[in-house]
XYZ file of C-alpha atoms in Angstrom:
100
model
C -14.936 -89.503 -8.726
C -17.418 -92.321 -8.306
C -18.670 -94.015 -11.490
C -21.330 -96.609 -10.826
C -20.863 -100.171 -12.095
C -23.687 -99.714 -14.617
C -22.024 -96.625 -16.074
C -18.644 -98.415 -16.202
C -20.344 -101.148 -18.230
C -21.624 -98.568 -20.694
C -18.142 -97.044 -20.993
C -16.651 -100.491 -21.644
C -19.281 -101.623 -24.157
C -21.496 -98.781 -25.444
C -24.401 -99.474 -27.793
C -23.941 -97.243 -30.854
C -26.892 -94.920 -31.413
C -28.514 -95.775 -28.041
C -29.143 -92.960 -25.599
C -28.915 -93.172 -21.837
C -30.049 -90.884 -19.063
C -27.576 -90.327 -16.235
C -27.348 -88.411 -12.991
C -24.196 -86.309 -12.876
C -23.285 -84.714 -9.548
C -20.800 -81.853 -9.703
C -18.207 -81.626 -6.904
C -19.301 -79.182 -4.233
C -17.446 -75.908 -4.669
C -15.432 -77.163 -7.641
C -14.220 -75.247 -10.640
C -15.841 -75.589 -13.109
C -19.220 -75.095 -11.447
C -22.556 -76.651 -12.351
C -23.285 -74.172 -15.158
C -19.908 -74.785 -16.802
C -20.330 -78.589 -16.519
C -23.784 -78.272 -18.087
C -22.241 -76.350 -21.032
C -19.571 -78.996 -21.460
C -22.180 -81.750 -21.488
C -23.835 -80.003 -24.391
C -20.474 -79.484 -26.109
C -19.953 -83.273 -26.224
C -23.436 -83.945 -27.611
C -25.480 -84.441 -24.456
C -28.400 -82.456 -23.153
C -29.293 -81.386 -19.640
C -32.859 -82.512 -19.039
C -33.168 -81.275 -15.461
C -31.249 -79.704 -12.603
C -31.695 -81.182 -9.145
C -30.544 -80.218 -5.688
C -26.948 -80.529 -4.575
C -25.466 -79.789 -7.983
C -26.930 -82.794 -9.767
C -27.760 -82.701 -13.461
C -30.002 -85.152 -15.299
C -28.168 -85.727 -18.543
C -29.290 -87.516 -21.721
C -26.400 -88.623 -23.885
C -25.436 -91.238 -26.440
C -23.840 -94.301 -24.882
C -20.899 -93.763 -27.202
C -20.230 -90.375 -25.528
C -20.447 -91.510 -21.903
C -16.670 -92.017 -21.664
C -16.160 -88.337 -22.678
C -18.705 -87.315 -20.064
C -16.844 -89.227 -17.370
C -13.616 -87.417 -18.361
C -15.049 -83.982 -17.625
C -13.418 -82.071 -14.772
C -15.371 -81.321 -11.626
C -17.584 -84.384 -11.439
C -18.166 -86.191 -8.131
C -20.619 -88.933 -9.196
C -21.915 -90.404 -12.439
C -24.672 -92.988 -12.183
C -27.793 -94.126 -13.976
C -31.167 -92.731 -12.983
C -32.042 -96.175 -11.558
C -29.572 -95.601 -8.733
C -31.778 -92.800 -7.394
C -34.934 -94.906 -7.307
C -36.269 -95.757 -3.869
C -38.059 -98.991 -4.727
C -36.197 -102.317 -4.678
C -36.627 -102.801 -8.403
C -35.059 -99.441 -9.309
C -32.369 -99.451 -6.663
C -30.823 -102.612 -8.102
C -28.052 -100.794 -9.943
C -25.729 -100.470 -6.977
C -27.482 -102.427 -4.250
C -27.153 -106.143 -3.604
C -29.914 -107.842 -1.724
C -29.578 -110.869 0.492
C -32.846 -112.694 -0.048
C -32.166 -115.501 2.398
């Protein structure tokens, strides 16, 4: 499973009481499926805000619970919503720019 650097930072040093919105992609054809992962997200205190194509869930969750989220079975990718942005300001989570 791929966990973006920004999400790893949240796992290492969560801010108590602060929410975060993440993109969670479920492994293609995995057990549990997307619906089961969505239920497990809610079981650990998160909420599914949206469902996108390719088995991706938009999840709001407390930063303190992100580690539990990352431990769920069947996940392929966990990243912040900024990673999906197409503008240079939003794509900065996982992209390094050479400005020279």
